[in-house]
Amino acid sequence: MEDLGPTELLQMKFGARLPDGQEDAFIKQSTRDGIITLWMPLDNSVQILTFLKTGINHPFLLLFDITAIDERSRKKDPDYPSSDFTLVYVLFSFGRNSFIRLKVALKGEYPAVPSITKLWMNASWYEREVFDMFGIRFDGHPNLRRILMPLTWEGHPLRKEHPARATEMGPFRLFDEKQDREQAALQFKPEEWGMQTQSEDSDFMFLNIGPQHPGTHGVLRIILQLDGEDIVDAVPEIGFHHRGAEKMAERQSWHTYIPYTDRVDYLGGVNNNLAYLLAVEKLAGIEIPERAQVIRVMMCEFFRIASHLVWYGTFAQDVGQLSPVFYMFTDREKIFDIVEAVCGGRMHPNWFRIGGVAQDLPNGWQTLVKNFLDYFPKRLNEYDQMVMRNSLFKARTVGIGIFTKQEAIEWGATGAQLRACGFEWDFRKKQPYSGYENFEFDIPTGNNGDCYDRAWVRVEEMRQSLRIIEQCLKNMPEGPYKSDHSLTTPPIKKHTMKDIETLITHFLNVSWGPVIPPGEAMSCIEATKGANSYFAISDGNTSPYRVRVRTPSFAHMQMISYISKGYTVADLLSILGAMDYVLADIDR
Amino acid sequence: MNKWIIIGAVLAGLLIVAPGLIWLERRLLALWQDRYGPNRAGPFGVLIVLADTIKLFFKEDWIPPFADKKVFVIAPAIVAISVLMSFVVVPFAPGFIVADLNIGILFFLAMSSMGAYSIILGGWASNNKYALLGSMRGAAQMISYEVFMGLSLMGVVIQVGSFSLHDIVEAQKGMWFVVPQFIGFVIFLIAGIAETHRLPFDIPEAESELIAGFHSEYSGMKFGLFFVGEYLGIMLISSLVVCLFFGGWLGPAFLPPIAWFVLKTFAFIALFILLRASLPRPRYDQLMDFGWKVLLPLTLLNIVITAGIVLMNESNPMR
């Protein structure tokens, strides 16, 4: 029983019980990423998911993602189950260290499925997103409203009939009636947000934190229901930063989508490139040369430090400390000097390519990296003195915004949020990618799961990143920086003038972009803020059929209302600061 | 006639130095934060003050339509007036004082309590939730910290036997009161920072939480008055610390008394700015806890001990 995989367990439990006793209750689909992918019947979907969460050894406790695919214009294999829409649940089991992908085939223009909000707390936003993007209804969802698009939006953007460019839509006109309608939709009605205006002994005050507020670090709106300064309820409203990154993937070529990924977690830089490319490279079957892998790791770790520095400084500023942010941005600038020397770009370097990286490392890069490695650890110690050991800083963060490991998993929290609860989980270690298995580093963990521990974990992570960079510096292998696979983009030009086949491939790959073989693949990396994953689907075309971007901040932001209740407005700012979110990472 | 010259000199001096402090603060913060600060207009960027003032004067005098107009206008005036009035009792040098009241310290305490009104009224009249939260915090903070501020001075008053600031400075010829009244000094300084609501006690305007707190809705010269009021407050508290604990104008004779006074005062102004550059902001309830549970007992203890020693010395027949 112990050794059985989830497929066998599911077959045993549900296989025979189907009405007509059919054998193939679960259709197994093989995907390029090797993640177990099963098609499950719609009628039993809730029971099946419940069974996976509660009924087995090493259960699938984490609801990693819910998304959908509009299948109506896809070029399908003959054995691919027929459906108009496919709903995809991705679960993760820490005990098994494996994902499982469960698909439900849906028929009809606007299908409906049962909601699983009772089963997982974090299902709520994912289901709202699917509803918003595809028009799939979730029966039993307590608050099935649009989440990313404006309430007055017409259509569901990720459906294939929805235009992807403004030029495909009529010219925009704002008539008076339309303006009135839009403004009426913005009217705040507490009831719609599930809030009462008064309790037995007090009237509540509603306070809009955002969308324009210095403490939210971006266009985020949090509606607070206050009793004095105590938070009764806090409901985040997101979507102000939504730019349709997933929709854009469907109109870009596989190659030209890379710059868009930079802008998802805009502090994480090349980490986003990596997450996307790992999925694409799995689809294409490209092996990355060793040197390219180490270069990738090194740049990812530089960006991890850069991102954490921004978080560090702004967090200190959120609790009222004005100076650290300047010192930390100065240090970040030093990282950007290296990034600039290597990539040419700074925040959005757009530097990884399908099959490797854009260029080899420049001459003298060792000196730059070495200087930084000598310089930065001292600064980190200074910051410890200035921020982490400051008693006022501790007073503002210790014991604030506590959640347990179980709660973190229930809400889909990953990254430092999860590690601060004392759970040693880092995808770089547990499911190594891009050669992380060759590096020596520790996973810092906290104990209490409060804002202070989250901060501590990130500070330690910077030290570990330095260790990794040092190992990259010492052991940078020789060799090509790009794979010689035919789908590598831009392709290697060496042999183009020698044989016609290579010339044709090169010409097509450069003019149209590479044609990635049909299939599905998902990547999951430990990005700066948590688990970032790209689910890429190809139907054998020059552009992706669908790209799903699962970002950590989305899951973290959903927790806000759960973890901030009972604290004060000032504490909310500590909680937000310790969360380390980026609005583009939430809204995509 | 002489009186009018002193009043004119004090007023002019304060109103020139207060905006100048904005420049000083920005330059010092920049120095401590590894950046340049304003350095373009005029030598070392001092003319930024002029540019800022002109900008504030020529801004539209905007009163939000939902505000309570009269109160909205009065509130910023209160803060500037009450702080300026306090300077009446500050002795800048021997004889260089607007009015040597025999209740000098009480007059200062009374005037600084008036400052709380400007925060409450400004926040209330703005009819804005952030302003309201800020003014509620501000009122609570100022009222509680006034208690220890007054009490922390009583040690000095007991030792001197007078409320007159002039007498108090004269009494420090042998030893500055910062030595015997060290606890009183620390508490007065903390309470003074809270009274001027500067970081780390800038809770009424905590920008990362309440945007700009009680003056969120203010702009133009009315905002300017709050701003100048804050800097006047810093100068007031600094000059009082100097008078009460650091011997006022007293100092070696190679500099004139007024120069000693100004030097010492600016040292404390720089300390205010350094605090702002280095400390985070505690939470509102932590601030209250700290005030009532730590500072108040300490202050009372200080008074009891001082009074006891003074009594002992007086009953000692050898004296």
PDB file of C-alpha atoms in Angstrom, chain A residues 300-439:
ATOM      1  CA  CYS A 300      19.793  33.682 -10.939  1.00  0.00           C
ATOM      2  CA  GLU A 301      21.544  33.929  -7.610  1.00  0.00           C
ATOM      3  CA  PHE A 302      22.690  37.478  -8.331  1.00  0.00           C
ATOM      4  CA  PHE A 303      19.105  38.389  -9.015  1.00  0.00           C
ATOM      5  CA  ARG A 304      17.966  36.606  -5.887  1.00  0.00           C
ATOM      6  CA  ILE A 305      20.258  38.853  -3.855  1.00  0.00           C
ATOM      7  CA  ALA A 306      19.154  41.938  -5.788  1.00  0.00           C
ATOM      8  CA  SER A 307      15.509  41.120  -5.206  1.00  0.00           C
ATOM      9  CA  HIS A 308      16.042  40.397  -1.529  1.00  0.00           C
ATOM     10  CA  LEU A 309      17.906  43.698  -1.145  1.00  0.00           C
ATOM     11  CA  VAL A 310      14.945  45.624  -2.481  1.00  0.00           C
ATOM     12  CA  TRP A 311      12.706  43.734  -0.133  1.00  0.00           C
ATOM     13  CA  TYR A 312      15.082  44.294   2.806  1.00  0.00           C
ATOM     14  CA  GLY A 313      15.268  48.038   2.337  1.00  0.00           C
ATOM     15  CA  THR A 314      11.612  48.623   1.681  1.00  0.00           C
ATOM     16  CA  PHE A 315      10.621  46.418   4.585  1.00  0.00           C
ATOM     17  CA  ALA A 316      12.767  48.508   6.915  1.00  0.00           C
ATOM     18  CA  GLN A 317      11.164  51.576   5.432  1.00  0.00           C
ATOM     19  CA  ASP A 318       7.696  50.145   5.972  1.00  0.00           C
ATOM     20  CA  VAL A 319       8.356  49.974   9.689  1.00  0.00           C
ATOM     21  CA  GLY A 320       9.683  53.510   9.624  1.00  0.00           C
ATOM     22  CA  GLN A 321      13.437  53.115   9.214  1.00  0.00           C
ATOM     23  CA  LEU A 322      14.399  55.558   6.516  1.00  0.00           C
ATOM     24  CA  SER A 323      18.071  54.927   5.871  1.00  0.00           C
ATOM     25  CA  PRO A 324      18.658  51.215   5.122  1.00  0.00           C
ATOM     26  CA  VAL A 325      16.829  51.411   1.821  1.00  0.00           C
ATOM     27  CA  PHE A 326      19.476  53.776   0.493  1.00  0.00           C
ATOM     28  CA  TYR A 327      22.372  51.560   1.509  1.00  0.00           C
ATOM     29  CA  MET A 328      20.668  48.493   0.078  1.00  0.00           C
ATOM     30  CA  PHE A 329      19.854  50.127  -3.214  1.00  0.00           C
ATOM     31  CA  THR A 330      23.488  51.156  -3.461  1.00  0.00           C
ATOM     32  CA  ASP A 331      24.496  47.523  -3.058  1.00  0.00           C
ATOM     33  CA  ARG A 332      21.886  46.446  -5.546  1.00  0.00           C
ATOM     34  CA  GLU A 333      23.437  48.897  -7.934  1.00  0.00           C
ATOM     35  CA  LYS A 334      26.717  47.025  -7.549  1.00  0.00           C
ATOM     36  CA  ILE A 335      24.938  43.829  -8.560  1.00  0.00           C
ATOM     37  CA  PHE A 336      23.424  45.615 -11.519  1.00  0.00           C
ATOM     38  CA  ASP A 337      26.881  46.723 -12.576  1.00  0.00           C
ATOM     39  CA  ILE A 338      27.783  43.053 -12.885  1.00  0.00           C
ATOM     40  CA  VAL A 339      24.472  42.226 -14.539  1.00  0.00           C
ATOM     41  CA  GLU A 340      25.024  45.046 -16.990  1.00  0.00           C
ATOM     42  CA  ALA A 341      28.524  43.864 -17.829  1.00  0.00           C
ATOM     43  CA  VAL A 342      27.259  40.347 -18.432  1.00  0.00           C
ATOM     44  CA  CYS A 343      23.822  40.887 -19.964  1.00  0.00           C
ATOM     45  CA  GLY A 344      23.752  44.463 -21.197  1.00  0.00           C
ATOM     46  CA  GLY A 345      20.430  45.004 -19.461  1.00  0.00           C
ATOM     47  CA  ARG A 346      19.772  45.663 -15.817  1.00  0.00           C
ATOM     48  CA  MET A 347      16.384  44.982 -14.303  1.00  0.00           C
ATOM     49  CA  HIS A 348      15.005  43.219 -17.350  1.00  0.00           C
ATOM     50  CA  PRO A 349      18.065  41.622 -18.873  1.00  0.00           C
ATOM     51  CA  ASN A 350      16.131  39.246 -21.188  1.00  0.00           C
ATOM     52  CA  TRP A 351      19.288  37.224 -21.435  1.00  0.00           C
ATOM     53  CA  PHE A 352      18.507  33.520 -21.295  1.00  0.00           C
ATOM     54  CA  ARG A 353      17.720  31.860 -24.596  1.00  0.00           C
ATOM     55  CA  ILE A 354      16.123  28.615 -25.641  1.00  0.00           C
ATOM     56  CA  GLY A 355      19.054  26.241 -25.316  1.00  0.00           C
ATOM     57  CA  GLY A 356      21.431  28.433 -23.326  1.00  0.00           C
ATOM     58  CA  VAL A 357      22.194  32.076 -22.801  1.00  0.00           C
ATOM     59  CA  ALA A 358      22.546  34.979 -25.217  1.00  0.00           C
ATOM     60  CA  GLN A 359      26.299  35.425 -25.030  1.00  0.00           C
ATOM     61  CA  ASP A 360      29.326  34.073 -23.322  1.00  0.00           C
ATOM     62  CA  LEU A 361      30.539  35.787 -20.172  1.00  0.00           C
ATOM     63  CA  PRO A 362      32.601  38.900 -20.901  1.00  0.00           C
ATOM     64  CA  ASN A 363      36.342  39.070 -20.352  1.00  0.00           C
ATOM     65  CA  GLY A 364      37.180  39.949 -16.793  1.00  0.00           C
ATOM     66  CA  TRP A 365      33.889  38.831 -15.295  1.00  0.00           C
ATOM     67  CA  GLN A 366      35.796  36.955 -12.597  1.00  0.00           C
ATOM     68  CA  THR A 367      37.182  40.201 -11.173  1.00  0.00           C
ATOM     69  CA  LEU A 368      33.752  41.792 -11.010  1.00  0.00           C
ATOM     70  CA  VAL A 369      32.233  38.800  -9.252  1.00  0.00           C
ATOM     71  CA  LYS A 370      35.211  38.410  -6.951  1.00  0.00           C
ATOM     72  CA  ASN A 371      35.073  42.058  -5.897  1.00  0.00           C
ATOM     73  CA  PHE A 372      31.423  41.725  -5.060  1.00  0.00           C
ATOM     74  CA  LEU A 373      32.001  38.542  -3.072  1.00  0.00           C
ATOM     75  CA  ASP A 374      34.658  40.338  -1.040  1.00  0.00           C
ATOM     76  CA  TYR A 375      32.569  43.406  -0.489  1.00  0.00           C
ATOM     77  CA  PHE A 376      29.062  42.201   0.224  1.00  0.00           C
ATOM     78  CA  PRO A 377      29.308  39.884   3.275  1.00  0.00           C
ATOM     79  CA  LYS A 378      30.605  42.763   5.428  1.00  0.00           C
ATOM     80  CA  ARG A 379      27.688  44.875   4.373  1.00  0.00           C
ATOM     81  CA  LEU A 380      25.271  42.096   5.237  1.00  0.00           C
ATOM     82  CA  ASN A 381      26.707  41.954   8.734  1.00  0.00           C
ATOM     83  CA  GLU A 382      26.299  45.695   9.040  1.00  0.00           C
ATOM     84  CA  TYR A 383      22.675  45.409   7.996  1.00  0.00           C
ATOM     85  CA  ASP A 384      22.135  42.747  10.633  1.00  0.00           C
ATOM     86  CA  GLN A 385      23.306  45.250  13.191  1.00  0.00           C
ATOM     87  CA  MET A 386      21.218  48.038  11.728  1.00  0.00           C
ATOM     88  CA  VAL A 387      17.967  46.249  11.033  1.00  0.00           C
ATOM     89  CA  MET A 388      17.665  42.694  12.278  1.00  0.00           C
ATOM     90  CA  ARG A 389      19.084  43.386  15.743  1.00  0.00           C
ATOM     91  CA  ASN A 390      17.328  46.701  16.161  1.00  0.00           C
ATOM     92  CA  SER A 391      14.974  46.368  19.126  1.00  0.00           C
ATOM     93  CA  LEU A 392      12.323  48.636  17.624  1.00  0.00           C
ATOM     94  CA  PHE A 393      12.420  46.594  14.422  1.00  0.00           C
ATOM     95  CA  LYS A 394      11.988  43.453  16.489  1.00  0.00           C
ATOM     96  CA  ALA A 395       9.104  45.023  18.395  1.00  0.00           C
ATOM     97  CA  ARG A 396       7.351  45.626  15.104  1.00  0.00           C
ATOM     98  CA  THR A 397       7.923  42.180  13.599  1.00  0.00           C
ATOM     99  CA  VAL A 398       8.326  39.496  16.263  1.00  0.00           C
ATOM    100  CA  GLY A 399       5.044  37.701  16.847  1.00  0.00           C
ATOM    101  CA  ILE A 400       3.280  39.601  14.060  1.00  0.00           C
ATOM    102  CA  GLY A 401       1.457  37.833  11.240  1.00  0.00           C
ATOM    103  CA  ILE A 402       2.032  34.336  12.551  1.00  0.00           C
ATOM    104  CA  PHE A 403       0.894  31.300  10.638  1.00  0.00           C
ATOM    105  CA  THR A 404       1.805  27.660  11.035  1.00  0.00           C
ATOM    106  CA  LYS A 405       3.265  25.234   8.560  1.00  0.00           C
ATOM    107  CA  GLN A 406      -0.138  23.588   8.084  1.00  0.00           C
ATOM    108  CA  GLU A 407      -1.775  26.934   7.372  1.00  0.00           C
ATOM    109  CA  ALA A 408       0.994  27.899   4.980  1.00  0.00           C
ATOM    110  CA  ILE A 409       0.520  24.707   2.987  1.00  0.00           C
ATOM    111  CA  GLU A 410      -3.253  25.027   3.083  1.00  0.00           C
ATOM    112  CA  TRP A 411      -2.925  28.469   1.502  1.00  0.00           C
ATOM    113  CA  GLY A 412      -0.313  27.442  -1.041  1.00  0.00           C
ATOM    114  CA  ALA A 413       2.492  29.499   0.470  1.00  0.00           C
ATOM    115  CA  THR A 414       5.973  28.695  -0.790  1.00  0.00           C
ATOM    116  CA  GLY A 415       9.420  30.200  -0.549  1.00  0.00           C
ATOM    117  CA  ALA A 416      10.472  32.095   2.540  1.00  0.00           C
ATOM    118  CA  GLN A 417       6.878  32.207   3.797  1.00  0.00           C
ATOM    119  CA  LEU A 418       6.925  28.433   4.119  1.00  0.00           C
ATOM    120  CA  ARG A 419      10.494  28.133   5.361  1.00  0.00           C
ATOM    121  CA  ALA A 420       9.867  30.692   8.097  1.00  0.00           C
ATOM    122  CA  CYS A 421       7.402  28.196   9.596  1.00  0.00           C
ATOM    123  CA  GLY A 422      10.263  25.777  10.142  1.00  0.00           C
ATOM    124  CA  PHE A 423       9.668  23.677   7.041  1.00  0.00           C
ATOM    125  CA  GLU A 424      12.832  23.009   5.133  1.00  0.00           C
ATOM    126  CA  TRP A 425      11.558  23.085   1.572  1.00  0.00           C
ATOM    127  CA  ASP A 426      13.446  24.567  -1.313  1.00  0.00           C
ATOM    128  CA  PHE A 427      12.865  23.411  -4.877  1.00  0.00           C
ATOM    129  CA  ARG A 428      16.516  24.051  -5.658  1.00  0.00           C
ATOM    130  CA  LYS A 429      17.367  21.237  -3.268  1.00  0.00           C
ATOM    131  CA  LYS A 430      14.342  18.990  -3.474  1.00  0.00           C
ATOM    132  CA  GLN A 431      13.778  19.019  -7.218  1.00  0.00           C
ATOM    133  CA  PRO A 432      17.045  20.400  -8.538  1.00  0.00           C
ATOM    134  CA  TYR A 433      16.993  22.056 -11.917  1.00  0.00           C
ATOM    135  CA  SER A 434      19.700  23.627 -14.036  1.00  0.00           C
ATOM    136  CA  GLY A 435      22.392  21.806 -12.108  1.00  0.00           C
ATOM    137  CA  TYR A 436      21.605  23.043  -8.605  1.00  0.00           C
ATOM    138  CA  GLU A 437      22.335  19.539  -7.340  1.00  0.00           C
ATOM    139  CA  ASN A 438      26.036  20.264  -7.891  1.00  0.00           C
ATOM    140  CA  PHE A 439      26.124  23.168  -5.480  1.00  0.00           C
TER     141      PHE A 439
END
